[in-house]
């Protein structure tokens, strides 16, 4: 499987995580909503851990292994903009 396919699946995983974690926001208002947003943002490291776990799982599921440091570095370079985009997406609309 191609790196692009792994990337697409990985993005879907991240978007599902964000949607699930933000779902309670729809039922809240006022101080309760602000507290929920604060707690969500405080859990950013959990999101990063999830992303790390999912990228490894996606590579394993798609039988992708790196035969050299150069291959691993090329994949890392390929994925770097995706990780940056997903980090921004996690906080999108919540920080002023």
CSV table of N, CA and C in Angstrom, one decimal:
chain,number,residue,atom,x,y,z
A,1,UNK,N,0.8,-1.2,0.0
A,1,UNK,CA,0.0,0.0,0.0
A,1,UNK,C,0.9,1.2,0.0
A,2,UNK,N,0.4,2.3,-0.6
A,2,UNK,CA,1.2,3.5,-0.7
A,2,UNK,C,1.1,4.3,0.5
A,3,UNK,N,2.1,5.2,0.7
A,3,UNK,CA,2.2,6.1,1.8
A,3,UNK,C,0.9,7.0,1.7
A,4,UNK,N,0.5,7.4,0.6
A,4,UNK,CA,-0.7,8.2,0.5
A,4,UNK,C,-2.0,7.6,1.1
A,5,UNK,N,-2.1,6.3,0.8
A,5,UNK,CA,-3.3,5.6,1.4
A,5,UNK,C,-3.2,5.5,2.9
A,6,UNK,N,-2.0,5.3,3.4
A,6,UNK,CA,-1.8,5.2,4.9
A,6,UNK,C,-2.2,6.6,5.4
A,7,UNK,N,-1.7,7.7,4.8
A,7,UNK,CA,-2.0,9.0,5.2
A,7,UNK,C,-3.5,9.3,5.2
A,8,UNK,N,-4.2,8.9,4.2
A,8,UNK,CA,-5.6,9.1,4.1
A,8,UNK,C,-6.4,8.4,5.3
A,9,UNK,N,-6.0,7.2,5.5
A,9,UNK,CA,-6.6,6.4,6.6
A,9,UNK,C,-6.3,7.1,8.0
A,10,UNK,N,-5.0,7.5,8.1
A,10,UNK,CA,-4.6,8.2,9.3
A,10,UNK,C,-5.4,9.4,9.6
A,11,UNK,N,-5.6,10.2,8.6
A,11,UNK,CA,-6.3,11.5,8.7
A,11,UNK,C,-7.8,11.1,9.2
A,12,UNK,N,-8.4,10.1,8.6
A,12,UNK,CA,-9.7,9.7,9.0
A,12,UNK,C,-9.7,9.3,10.5
A,13,UNK,N,-8.7,8.6,10.9
A,13,UNK,CA,-8.6,8.2,12.3
A,13,UNK,C,-8.6,9.4,13.2
A,14,UNK,N,-7.8,10.4,12.9
A,14,UNK,CA,-7.6,11.6,13.7
A,14,UNK,C,-8.9,12.4,13.7
A,15,UNK,N,-9.6,12.5,12.6
A,15,UNK,CA,-10.8,13.3,12.5
A,15,UNK,C,-11.9,12.6,13.3
A,16,UNK,N,-12.0,11.3,13.3
A,16,UNK,CA,-13.0,10.6,14.1
A,16,UNK,C,-12.7,10.8,15.6
A,17,UNK,N,-11.4,10.8,16.0
A,17,UNK,CA,-11.1,11.1,17.4
A,17,UNK,C,-11.5,12.5,17.8
A,18,UNK,N,-11.2,13.5,17.0
A,18,UNK,CA,-11.6,14.8,17.3
A,18,UNK,C,-13.1,15.0,17.4
A,19,UNK,N,-13.9,14.4,16.4
A,19,UNK,CA,-15.3,14.4,16.5
A,19,UNK,C,-15.9,13.8,17.7
A,20,UNK,N,-15.4,12.7,18.1
A,20,UNK,CA,-15.8,12.0,19.3
A,20,UNK,C,-15.6,12.8,20.6
A,21,UNK,N,-14.4,13.4,20.6
A,21,UNK,CA,-14.1,14.2,21.8
A,21,UNK,C,-14.8,15.5,21.9
A,22,UNK,N,-15.2,16.0,20.8
A,22,UNK,CA,-16.0,17.3,20.8
A,22,UNK,C,-17.5,17.1,20.8
A,23,UNK,N,-17.9,15.9,20.6
A,23,UNK,CA,-19.4,15.7,20.6
A,23,UNK,C,-20.1,16.2,21.8
A,24,UNK,N,-19.6,16.0,23.1
A,24,UNK,CA,-20.3,16.6,24.2
A,24,UNK,C,-20.5,18.1,24.2
A,25,UNK,N,-19.7,18.8,23.4
A,25,UNK,CA,-19.8,20.3,23.4
A,25,UNK,C,-21.2,20.7,22.9
A,26,UNK,N,-21.9,19.9,22.1
A,26,UNK,CA,-23.2,20.3,21.5
A,26,UNK,C,-24.2,20.3,22.6
A,27,UNK,N,-24.0,19.6,23.7
A,27,UNK,CA,-25.0,19.6,24.8
A,27,UNK,C,-24.8,20.6,25.9
A,28,UNK,N,-23.7,21.3,25.8
A,28,UNK,CA,-23.3,22.2,26.9
A,28,UNK,C,-23.4,23.7,26.5
A,29,UNK,N,-23.5,24.5,27.5
A,29,UNK,CA,-23.5,26.0,27.2
A,29,UNK,C,-22.8,26.7,28.4
A,30,UNK,N,-22.5,27.9,28.2
A,30,UNK,CA,-21.9,28.8,29.2
A,30,UNK,C,-20.7,28.2,29.9
A,31,UNK,N,-20.6,28.3,31.2
A,31,UNK,CA,-19.4,27.9,31.9
A,31,UNK,C,-19.1,26.4,31.7
A,32,UNK,N,-20.2,25.6,31.6
A,32,UNK,CA,-19.9,24.1,31.4
A,32,UNK,C,-19.2,23.9,30.0
A,33,UNK,N,-19.6,24.6,29.0
A,33,UNK,CA,-19.0,24.5,27.7
A,33,UNK,C,-17.6,25.0,27.8
A,34,UNK,N,-17.3,26.1,28.4
A,34,UNK,CA,-15.9,26.6,28.5
A,34,UNK,C,-15.0,25.6,29.3
A,35,UNK,N,-15.6,25.0,30.4
A,35,UNK,CA,-14.8,24.0,31.1
A,35,UNK,C,-14.5,22.8,30.3
A,36,UNK,N,-15.5,22.3,29.5
A,36,UNK,CA,-15.3,21.2,28.6
A,36,UNK,C,-14.2,21.5,27.6
A,37,UNK,N,-14.3,22.7,27.0
A,37,UNK,CA,-13.2,23.1,26.0
A,37,UNK,C,-11.9,23.1,26.7
A,38,UNK,N,-11.8,23.7,27.9
A,38,UNK,CA,-10.5,23.7,28.6
A,38,UNK,C,-10.0,22.3,28.8
A,39,UNK,N,-10.8,21.4,29.3
A,39,UNK,CA,-10.4,20.1,29.6
A,39,UNK,C,-9.9,19.4,28.3
A,40,UNK,N,-10.7,19.6,27.2
A,40,UNK,CA,-10.3,19.1,25.9
A,40,UNK,C,-8.9,19.5,25.5
A,41,UNK,N,-8.7,20.8,25.6
A,41,UNK,CA,-7.4,21.4,25.2
A,41,UNK,C,-6.3,20.9,26.1
A,42,UNK,N,-6.6,20.7,27.4
A,42,UNK,CA,-5.6,20.1,28.4
A,42,UNK,C,-5.2,18.7,28.0
A,43,UNK,N,-6.0,18.0,27.3
A,43,UNK,CA,-5.7,16.6,26.9
A,43,UNK,C,-5.1,16.5,25.5
A,44,UNK,N,-4.4,17.5,25.1
A,44,UNK,CA,-3.7,17.5,23.8
A,44,UNK,C,-2.7,16.4,23.7
A,45,UNK,N,-2.0,16.2,24.8
A,45,UNK,CA,-1.0,15.1,24.8
A,45,UNK,C,-1.6,13.7,24.6
A,46,UNK,N,-2.8,13.5,25.1
A,46,UNK,CA,-3.5,12.3,24.8
A,46,UNK,C,-3.7,12.1,23.3
A,47,UNK,N,-4.1,13.2,22.7
A,47,UNK,CA,-4.3,13.2,21.2
A,47,UNK,C,-3.0,12.8,20.5
A,48,UNK,N,-1.9,13.4,20.9
A,48,UNK,CA,-0.6,13.2,20.3
A,48,UNK,C,-0.3,11.7,20.5
A,49,UNK,N,-0.5,11.1,21.7
A,49,UNK,CA,-0.3,9.7,21.9
A,49,UNK,C,-1.1,8.9,21.0
A,50,UNK,N,-2.4,9.3,20.8
A,50,UNK,CA,-3.3,8.5,19.9
A,50,UNK,C,-2.7,8.6,18.5
A,51,UNK,N,-2.3,9.7,18.0
A,51,UNK,CA,-1.8,9.8,16.7
A,51,UNK,C,-0.5,8.9,16.5
A,52,UNK,N,0.3,8.9,17.5
A,52,UNK,CA,1.5,8.1,17.4
A,52,UNK,C,1.1,6.6,17.3
A,53,UNK,N,0.2,6.2,18.2
A,53,UNK,CA,-0.2,4.8,18.2
A,53,UNK,C,-0.9,4.5,16.8
A,54,UNK,N,-1.7,5.4,16.3
A,54,UNK,CA,-2.5,5.1,15.1
A,54,UNK,C,-1.5,5.0,13.9
A,55,UNK,N,-0.5,5.8,13.8
A,55,UNK,CA,0.3,5.8,12.6
A,55,UNK,C,1.1,4.5,12.6
A,56,UNK,N,1.6,4.0,13.8
A,56,UNK,CA,2.3,2.7,13.9
A,56,UNK,C,1.3,1.6,13.5
A,57,UNK,N,0.1,1.7,14.0
A,57,UNK,CA,-0.9,0.6,13.7
A,57,UNK,C,-1.2,0.6,12.2
A,58,UNK,N,-1.4,1.8,11.6
A,58,UNK,CA,-1.6,1.9,10.1
A,58,UNK,C,-0.5,1.3,9.3
A,59,UNK,N,0.7,1.6,9.7
A,59,UNK,CA,1.9,1.0,9.0
A,59,UNK,C,1.9,-0.5,9.1
A,60,UNK,N,1.6,-1.0,10.3
A,60,UNK,CA,1.6,-2.5,10.5
A,60,UNK,C,0.4,-3.1,9.8
A,61,UNK,N,-0.8,-2.5,9.8
A,61,UNK,CA,-1.9,-3.1,9.1
A,61,UNK,C,-1.7,-3.1,7.6
A,62,UNK,N,-0.9,-2.2,7.1
A,62,UNK,CA,-0.7,-2.2,5.6
A,62,UNK,C,0.7,-2.8,5.3
A,63,UNK,N,1.3,-3.5,6.2
A,63,UNK,CA,2.5,-4.3,6.0
A,63,UNK,C,3.6,-3.4,5.4
A,64,UNK,N,3.7,-2.2,5.9
A,64,UNK,CA,4.8,-1.3,5.5
A,64,UNK,C,5.9,-1.3,6.6
A,65,UNK,N,7.1,-1.7,6.1
A,65,UNK,CA,8.2,-1.6,7.0
A,65,UNK,C,9.3,-0.9,6.3
A,66,UNK,N,10.2,-0.4,7.0
A,66,UNK,CA,11.3,0.4,6.4
A,66,UNK,C,12.6,-0.4,6.5
A,67,UNK,N,13.2,-0.5,5.3
A,67,UNK,CA,14.4,-1.3,5.2
A,67,UNK,C,15.7,-0.5,5.4
A,68,UNK,N,15.5,0.8,5.6
A,68,UNK,CA,16.7,1.6,5.8
A,68,UNK,C,16.2,2.9,6.5
A,69,UNK,N,17.2,3.6,7.1
A,69,UNK,CA,16.9,4.8,7.8
A,69,UNK,C,16.4,5.9,6.8
A,70,UNK,N,16.9,5.8,5.6
A,70,UNK,CA,16.5,6.7,4.5
A,70,UNK,C,15.0,6.6,4.2
A,71,UNK,N,14.5,5.3,4.1
A,71,UNK,CA,13.1,5.1,3.9
A,71,UNK,C,12.3,5.6,5.1
A,72,UNK,N,12.7,5.4,6.3
A,72,UNK,CA,12.0,5.9,7.4
A,72,UNK,C,12.0,7.4,7.5
A,73,UNK,N,13.1,8.0,7.1
A,73,UNK,CA,13.2,9.5,7.1
A,73,UNK,C,12.3,10.0,6.0
A,74,UNK,N,12.2,9.4,4.8
A,74,UNK,CA,11.4,9.8,3.7
A,74,UNK,C,9.9,9.8,4.2
A,75,UNK,N,9.5,8.7,4.9
A,75,UNK,CA,8.1,8.6,5.3
A,75,UNK,C,7.8,9.7,6.4
A,76,UNK,N,8.8,9.9,7.3
A,76,UNK,CA,8.6,11.0,8.3
A,76,UNK,C,8.5,12.3,7.6
A,77,UNK,N,9.3,12.6,6.6
A,77,UNK,CA,9.2,13.9,5.9
A,77,UNK,C,7.8,14.0,5.2
A,78,UNK,N,7.4,12.9,4.6
A,78,UNK,CA,6.1,12.9,4.0
A,78,UNK,C,5.0,13.2,4.9
A,79,UNK,N,5.0,12.6,6.1
A,79,UNK,CA,3.9,12.8,7.1
A,79,UNK,C,4.0,14.0,7.9
A,80,UNK,N,5.1,14.7,8.0
A,80,UNK,CA,5.3,15.9,8.9
A,80,UNK,C,4.2,16.9,8.6
A,81,UNK,N,3.9,17.3,7.4
A,81,UNK,CA,2.9,18.3,7.2
A,81,UNK,C,1.5,17.8,7.7
A,82,UNK,N,1.3,16.5,7.6
A,82,UNK,CA,0.0,16.0,8.0
A,82,UNK,C,-0.1,16.1,9.6
A,83,UNK,N,0.9,15.7,10.3
A,83,UNK,CA,0.9,15.9,11.7
A,83,UNK,C,0.7,17.3,12.1
A,84,UNK,N,1.3,18.2,11.5
A,84,UNK,CA,1.2,19.7,11.8
A,84,UNK,C,-0.3,20.1,11.5
A,85,UNK,N,-0.9,19.7,10.4
A,85,UNK,CA,-2.2,20.0,10.1
A,85,UNK,C,-3.2,19.4,11.1
A,86,UNK,N,-3.0,18.2,11.5
A,86,UNK,CA,-3.8,17.6,12.5
A,86,UNK,C,-3.7,18.2,13.9
A,87,UNK,N,-2.5,18.7,14.2
A,87,UNK,CA,-2.3,19.4,15.5
A,87,UNK,C,-3.2,20.6,15.5
A,88,UNK,N,-3.1,21.4,14.4
A,88,UNK,CA,-3.9,22.6,14.3
A,88,UNK,C,-5.4,22.3,14.3
A,89,UNK,N,-5.8,21.2,13.7
A,89,UNK,CA,-7.2,20.8,13.6
A,89,UNK,C,-7.8,20.5,15.0
A,90,UNK,N,-7.0,20.0,15.9
A,90,UNK,CA,-7.4,19.6,17.2
A,90,UNK,C,-7.9,20.9,18.0
A,91,UNK,N,-7.2,22.0,17.8
A,91,UNK,CA,-7.5,23.2,18.5
A,91,UNK,C,-8.4,24.2,17.7
A,92,UNK,N,-8.6,23.9,16.5
A,92,UNK,CA,-9.4,24.8,15.6
A,92,UNK,C,-10.7,25.2,16.2
A,93,UNK,N,-10.9,26.5,16.2
A,93,UNK,CA,-12.1,27.1,16.7
A,93,UNK,C,-12.2,27.2,18.2
A,94,UNK,N,-11.2,26.7,18.9
A,94,UNK,CA,-11.4,26.7,20.4
A,94,UNK,C,-10.5,27.7,21.1
A,95,UNK,N,-9.5,28.3,20.4
A,95,UNK,CA,-8.6,29.2,21.0
A,95,UNK,C,-8.8,30.6,20.3
A,96,UNK,N,-8.8,31.6,21.2
A,96,UNK,CA,-9.0,32.9,20.6
A,96,UNK,C,-7.6,33.6,20.4
